[in-house]
Amino acid sequence: MAEDVKFKVSIDGIPVEVAPGTTILNAARAIGGDIVPPAMCYYSKLEGSGGKCRTCLVKVSKGSEKDPRPMPKLVASCRTTVMDGMEVQNITSPEVQEARRGVVEMLLINHPLDCPICDQAGECHLQDLGYEHGLAGTRYEFERRTFDKIDIGDKIQLHMTRCILCYRCVMVADQLTPQRVHGVLGRGDAAEISTYITKAVDNEFSGNMIDVCPVGALTDKTFRFKNRVWFTKPVEAHRDCPTCSGKVTLWYKGEEVLRVTARKDTYGEAEEFICNTCRFDKKATADWVIEGPRTVKRTSVISANHYEQLNPPPVVKKNLALQEANKEQFERAERLLP
């Protein structure tokens, strides 16, 4: 049996072998680490995603072994497939870093900096990009684009002013639901995600629009303004669900389940999409089989409450000997006072 053909690719000097047809972005993800380009619109679980936000731009310094000429312009790594012998630069290219700063500045032109009140804060990829590549101030002098808030469903809140038009939510509706009722209306600066009929988004998998949104444009009404994500503790759980896999992450505050989300991988993508019954209707611990605490990356703000046990020990332990010594010291000081 012949071996599968593999292409040898080098990304920031690190070699990797991948199958033909693999994109540069997925080749970088096969290596992992800091060399992976950021992606705001690409979603590996959604067919046709990518190519819209331009945050994943990279430089191809060598096209292939057969044609070693570099590509004349930066390319979107999520839409460009690899060639055998290709050499790619991401974090090692000043040109790429400068272009990425420009893309982030463009994304932040109309995106409001309301992180202190946004429920996506702490899980927002645009926050990370703004921290890594954003400028201290904006050069934009015109009025920002704003939209009136509309109600597209009983469980989902749409803040179109925050939207970066990544199209992920539209693709979720296209590929997971029987009939899509929302999409992109208008063109150019007036383009927006909306429906022609208010409260029209009502199907069993509509909640996945919240999970795929990279910013705070689509939020969970049952969780809005209840808590900050870094004050909650994620726990993996499952249930026997006839509609979906039933594998979720429960977000606890004390003994209360504040929200339920799909389990997400390293790149913030849902491992398996879940139904609305699991997401919105099952908010009691008795509804689930608890598997254990979810592993949290140290780079995540959620790691502020990282723990390895379901019942973690108290942060401050009582030291009876120290308390007794403090009591004696306090009494001694009182006696010395005039």
mmCIF file of N, CA and C in Angstrom, residues 28-84:
data_model
loop_
_atom_site.group_PDB
_atom_site.id
_atom_site.type_symbol
_atom_site.label_atom_id
_atom_site.label_comp_id
_atom_site.label_asym_id
_atom_site.label_seq_id
_atom_site.Cartn_x
_atom_site.Cartn_y
_atom_site.Cartn_z
ATOM 1 N N ALA A 28 -0.192 25.655 10.123
ATOM 2 C CA ALA A 28 0.364 26.310 11.308
ATOM 3 C C ALA A 28 -0.252 25.749 12.583
ATOM 4 N N ARG A 29 -1.547 25.423 12.535
ATOM 5 C CA ARG A 29 -2.192 24.837 13.714
ATOM 6 C C ARG A 29 -1.653 23.445 14.003
ATOM 7 N N ALA A 30 -1.183 22.751 12.963
ATOM 8 C CA ALA A 30 -0.571 21.447 13.190
ATOM 9 C C ALA A 30 0.723 21.590 13.980
ATOM 10 N N ILE A 31 1.385 22.729 13.842
ATOM 11 C CA ILE A 31 2.598 22.999 14.631
ATOM 12 C C ILE A 31 2.216 23.534 16.001
ATOM 13 N N GLY A 32 1.300 24.501 16.008
ATOM 14 C CA GLY A 32 0.840 25.083 17.263
ATOM 15 C C GLY A 32 1.749 26.191 17.762
ATOM 16 N N GLY A 33 1.382 26.779 18.873
ATOM 17 C CA GLY A 33 2.204 27.830 19.467
ATOM 18 C C GLY A 33 1.921 29.203 18.894
ATOM 19 N N ASP A 34 2.890 30.090 19.049
ATOM 20 C CA ASP A 34 2.712 31.489 18.667
ATOM 21 C C ASP A 34 2.707 31.717 17.165
ATOM 22 N N ILE A 35 3.160 30.739 16.387
ATOM 23 C CA ILE A 35 3.234 30.970 14.946
ATOM 24 C C ILE A 35 1.877 30.826 14.265
ATOM 25 N N VAL A 36 0.853 30.411 14.988
ATOM 26 C CA VAL A 36 -0.477 30.244 14.395
ATOM 27 C C VAL A 36 -1.087 31.623 14.170
ATOM 28 N N PRO A 37 -1.455 31.967 12.942
ATOM 29 C CA PRO A 37 -2.068 33.274 12.678
ATOM 30 C C PRO A 37 -3.427 33.374 13.353
ATOM 31 N N PRO A 38 -3.808 34.561 13.793
ATOM 32 C CA PRO A 38 -5.143 34.730 14.371
ATOM 33 C C PRO A 38 -6.205 34.626 13.288
ATOM 34 N N ALA A 39 -7.411 34.264 13.681
ATOM 35 C CA ALA A 39 -8.511 34.137 12.721
ATOM 36 C C ALA A 39 -9.800 34.583 13.382
ATOM 37 N N MET A 40 -10.440 35.583 12.813
ATOM 38 C CA MET A 40 -11.702 36.087 13.346
ATOM 39 C C MET A 40 -12.912 35.557 12.586
ATOM 40 N N CYS A 41 -12.723 35.179 11.319
ATOM 41 C CA CYS A 41 -13.867 34.729 10.516
ATOM 42 C C CYS A 41 -13.783 33.248 10.165
ATOM 43 N N TYR A 42 -12.584 32.671 10.123
ATOM 44 C CA TYR A 42 -12.448 31.256 9.776
ATOM 45 C C TYR A 42 -12.929 30.383 10.933
ATOM 46 N N TYR A 43 -13.656 29.326 10.586
ATOM 47 C CA TYR A 43 -14.167 28.381 11.583
ATOM 48 C C TYR A 43 -14.123 27.006 10.941
ATOM 49 N N SER A 44 -13.266 26.137 11.444
ATOM 50 C CA SER A 44 -13.008 24.857 10.774
ATOM 51 C C SER A 44 -14.259 23.987 10.657
ATOM 52 N N LYS A 45 -15.237 24.185 11.552
ATOM 53 C CA LYS A 45 -16.455 23.367 11.512
ATOM 54 C C LYS A 45 -17.484 23.875 10.509
ATOM 55 N N LEU A 46 -17.252 25.060 9.931
ATOM 56 C CA LEU A 46 -18.208 25.668 9.011
ATOM 57 C C LEU A 46 -17.615 25.721 7.605
ATOM 58 N N GLU A 47 -18.257 25.076 6.669
ATOM 59 C CA GLU A 47 -17.778 25.058 5.293
ATOM 60 C C GLU A 47 -17.895 26.449 4.668
ATOM 61 N N GLY A 48 -16.841 26.839 3.964
ATOM 62 C CA GLY A 48 -16.857 28.121 3.262
ATOM 63 C C GLY A 48 -16.463 29.309 4.103
ATOM 64 N N SER A 49 -16.138 29.095 5.373
ATOM 65 C CA SER A 49 -15.772 30.225 6.227
ATOM 66 C C SER A 49 -14.362 30.692 5.901
ATOM 67 N N GLY A 50 -14.057 31.913 6.287
ATOM 68 C CA GLY A 50 -12.720 32.459 6.083
ATOM 69 C C GLY A 50 -12.665 33.445 4.930
ATOM 70 N N GLY A 51 -11.566 34.213 4.906
ATOM 71 C CA GLY A 51 -11.322 35.146 3.820
ATOM 72 C C GLY A 51 -11.989 36.489 3.955
ATOM 73 N N LYS A 52 -12.547 36.799 5.132
ATOM 74 C CA LYS A 52 -13.300 38.049 5.268
ATOM 75 C C LYS A 52 -12.648 39.054 6.210
ATOM 76 N N CYS A 53 -11.983 38.593 7.260
ATOM 77 C CA CYS A 53 -11.463 39.539 8.250
ATOM 78 C C CYS A 53 -10.033 39.985 7.971
ATOM 79 N N ARG A 54 -9.265 39.147 7.282
ATOM 80 C CA ARG A 54 -7.885 39.465 6.891
ATOM 81 C C ARG A 54 -6.911 39.566 8.065
ATOM 82 N N THR A 55 -7.267 39.058 9.226
ATOM 83 C CA THR A 55 -6.312 39.073 10.337
ATOM 84 C C THR A 55 -5.264 37.975 10.206
ATOM 85 N N CYS A 56 -5.516 36.982 9.346
ATOM 86 C CA CYS A 56 -4.606 35.835 9.232
ATOM 87 C C CYS A 56 -3.610 36.007 8.097
ATOM 88 N N LEU A 57 -3.392 37.221 7.625
ATOM 89 C CA LEU A 57 -2.453 37.455 6.529
ATOM 90 C C LEU A 57 -1.053 36.960 6.877
ATOM 91 N N VAL A 58 -0.403 36.309 5.921
ATOM 92 C CA VAL A 58 0.968 35.840 6.081
ATOM 93 C C VAL A 58 1.746 36.143 4.804
ATOM 94 N N LYS A 59 3.049 36.009 4.887
ATOM 95 C CA LYS A 59 3.924 36.252 3.736
ATOM 96 C C LYS A 59 4.485 34.922 3.245
ATOM 97 N N VAL A 60 4.299 34.621 1.966
ATOM 98 C CA VAL A 60 4.865 33.421 1.359
ATOM 99 C C VAL A 60 6.168 33.819 0.685
ATOM 100 N N SER A 61 7.285 33.525 1.353
ATOM 101 C CA SER A 61 8.593 33.924 0.835
ATOM 102 C C SER A 61 9.127 32.953 -0.208
ATOM 103 N N LYS A 62 8.537 31.747 -0.270
ATOM 104 C CA LYS A 62 8.911 30.762 -1.285
ATOM 105 C C LYS A 62 7.661 29.980 -1.659
ATOM 106 N N GLY A 63 7.314 30.030 -2.942
ATOM 107 C CA GLY A 63 6.071 29.394 -3.361
ATOM 108 C C GLY A 63 6.094 27.894 -3.243
ATOM 109 N N SER A 64 7.130 27.256 -3.783
ATOM 110 C CA SER A 64 7.253 25.805 -3.743
ATOM 111 C C SER A 64 8.638 25.424 -4.252
ATOM 112 N N GLU A 65 8.926 24.129 -4.240
ATOM 113 C CA GLU A 65 10.203 23.650 -4.780
ATOM 114 C C GLU A 65 10.261 23.857 -6.290
ATOM 115 N N LYS A 66 9.142 23.620 -6.969
ATOM 116 C CA LYS A 66 9.117 23.759 -8.424
ATOM 117 C C LYS A 66 9.144 25.228 -8.845
ATOM 118 N N ASP A 67 8.514 26.079 -8.085
ATOM 119 C CA ASP A 67 8.471 27.512 -8.393
ATOM 120 C C ASP A 67 8.803 28.293 -7.124
ATOM 121 N N PRO A 68 10.093 28.547 -6.873
ATOM 122 C CA PRO A 68 10.501 29.167 -5.603
ATOM 123 C C PRO A 68 10.225 30.663 -5.505
ATOM 124 N N ARG A 69 9.625 31.254 -6.513
ATOM 125 C CA ARG A 69 9.357 32.690 -6.449
ATOM 126 C C ARG A 69 8.393 33.014 -5.301
ATOM 127 N N PRO A 70 8.632 34.098 -4.585
ATOM 128 C CA PRO A 70 7.700 34.480 -3.508
ATOM 129 C C PRO A 70 6.415 35.043 -4.088
ATOM 130 N N MET A 71 5.347 34.933 -3.320
ATOM 131 C CA MET A 71 4.091 35.544 -3.745
ATOM 132 C C MET A 71 4.205 37.056 -3.584
ATOM 133 N N PRO A 72 3.731 37.816 -4.564
ATOM 134 C CA PRO A 72 3.975 39.268 -4.561
ATOM 135 C C PRO A 72 3.276 40.016 -3.438
ATOM 136 N N LYS A 73 2.177 39.472 -2.910
ATOM 137 C CA LYS A 73 1.431 40.159 -1.860
ATOM 138 C C LYS A 73 1.176 39.207 -0.700
ATOM 139 N N LEU A 74 0.826 39.788 0.426
ATOM 140 C CA LEU A 74 0.432 38.966 1.567
ATOM 141 C C LEU A 74 -0.850 38.223 1.225
ATOM 142 N N VAL A 75 -0.982 37.010 1.744
ATOM 143 C CA VAL A 75 -2.142 36.178 1.420
ATOM 144 C C VAL A 75 -2.884 35.803 2.703
ATOM 145 N N ALA A 76 -4.160 35.523 2.553
ATOM 146 C CA ALA A 76 -4.973 35.057 3.684
ATOM 147 C C ALA A 76 -4.665 33.589 3.920
ATOM 148 N N SER A 77 -4.095 33.262 5.046
ATOM 149 C CA SER A 77 -3.650 31.893 5.308
ATOM 150 C C SER A 77 -4.807 30.915 5.417
ATOM 151 N N CYS A 78 -6.021 31.408 5.734
ATOM 152 C CA CYS A 78 -7.166 30.510 5.877
ATOM 153 C C CYS A 78 -7.733 30.079 4.536
ATOM 154 N N ARG A 79 -7.344 30.744 3.442
ATOM 155 C CA ARG A 79 -7.876 30.427 2.127
ATOM 156 C C ARG A 79 -6.792 30.004 1.139
ATOM 157 N N THR A 80 -5.549 29.984 1.554
ATOM 158 C CA THR A 80 -4.444 29.645 0.664
ATOM 159 C C THR A 80 -3.912 28.265 1.023
ATOM 160 N N THR A 81 -3.922 27.350 0.057
ATOM 161 C CA THR A 81 -3.437 25.994 0.304
ATOM 162 C C THR A 81 -1.926 25.928 0.144
ATOM 163 N N VAL A 82 -1.325 24.970 0.799
ATOM 164 C CA VAL A 82 0.131 24.837 0.791
ATOM 165 C C VAL A 82 0.603 24.134 -0.479
ATOM 166 N N MET A 83 1.872 24.340 -0.798
ATOM 167 C CA MET A 83 2.547 23.637 -1.884
ATOM 168 C C MET A 83 3.808 22.995 -1.317
ATOM 169 N N ASP A 84 4.269 21.951 -1.949
ATOM 170 C CA ASP A 84 5.448 21.243 -1.464
ATOM 171 C C ASP A 84 6.669 22.151 -1.527
#
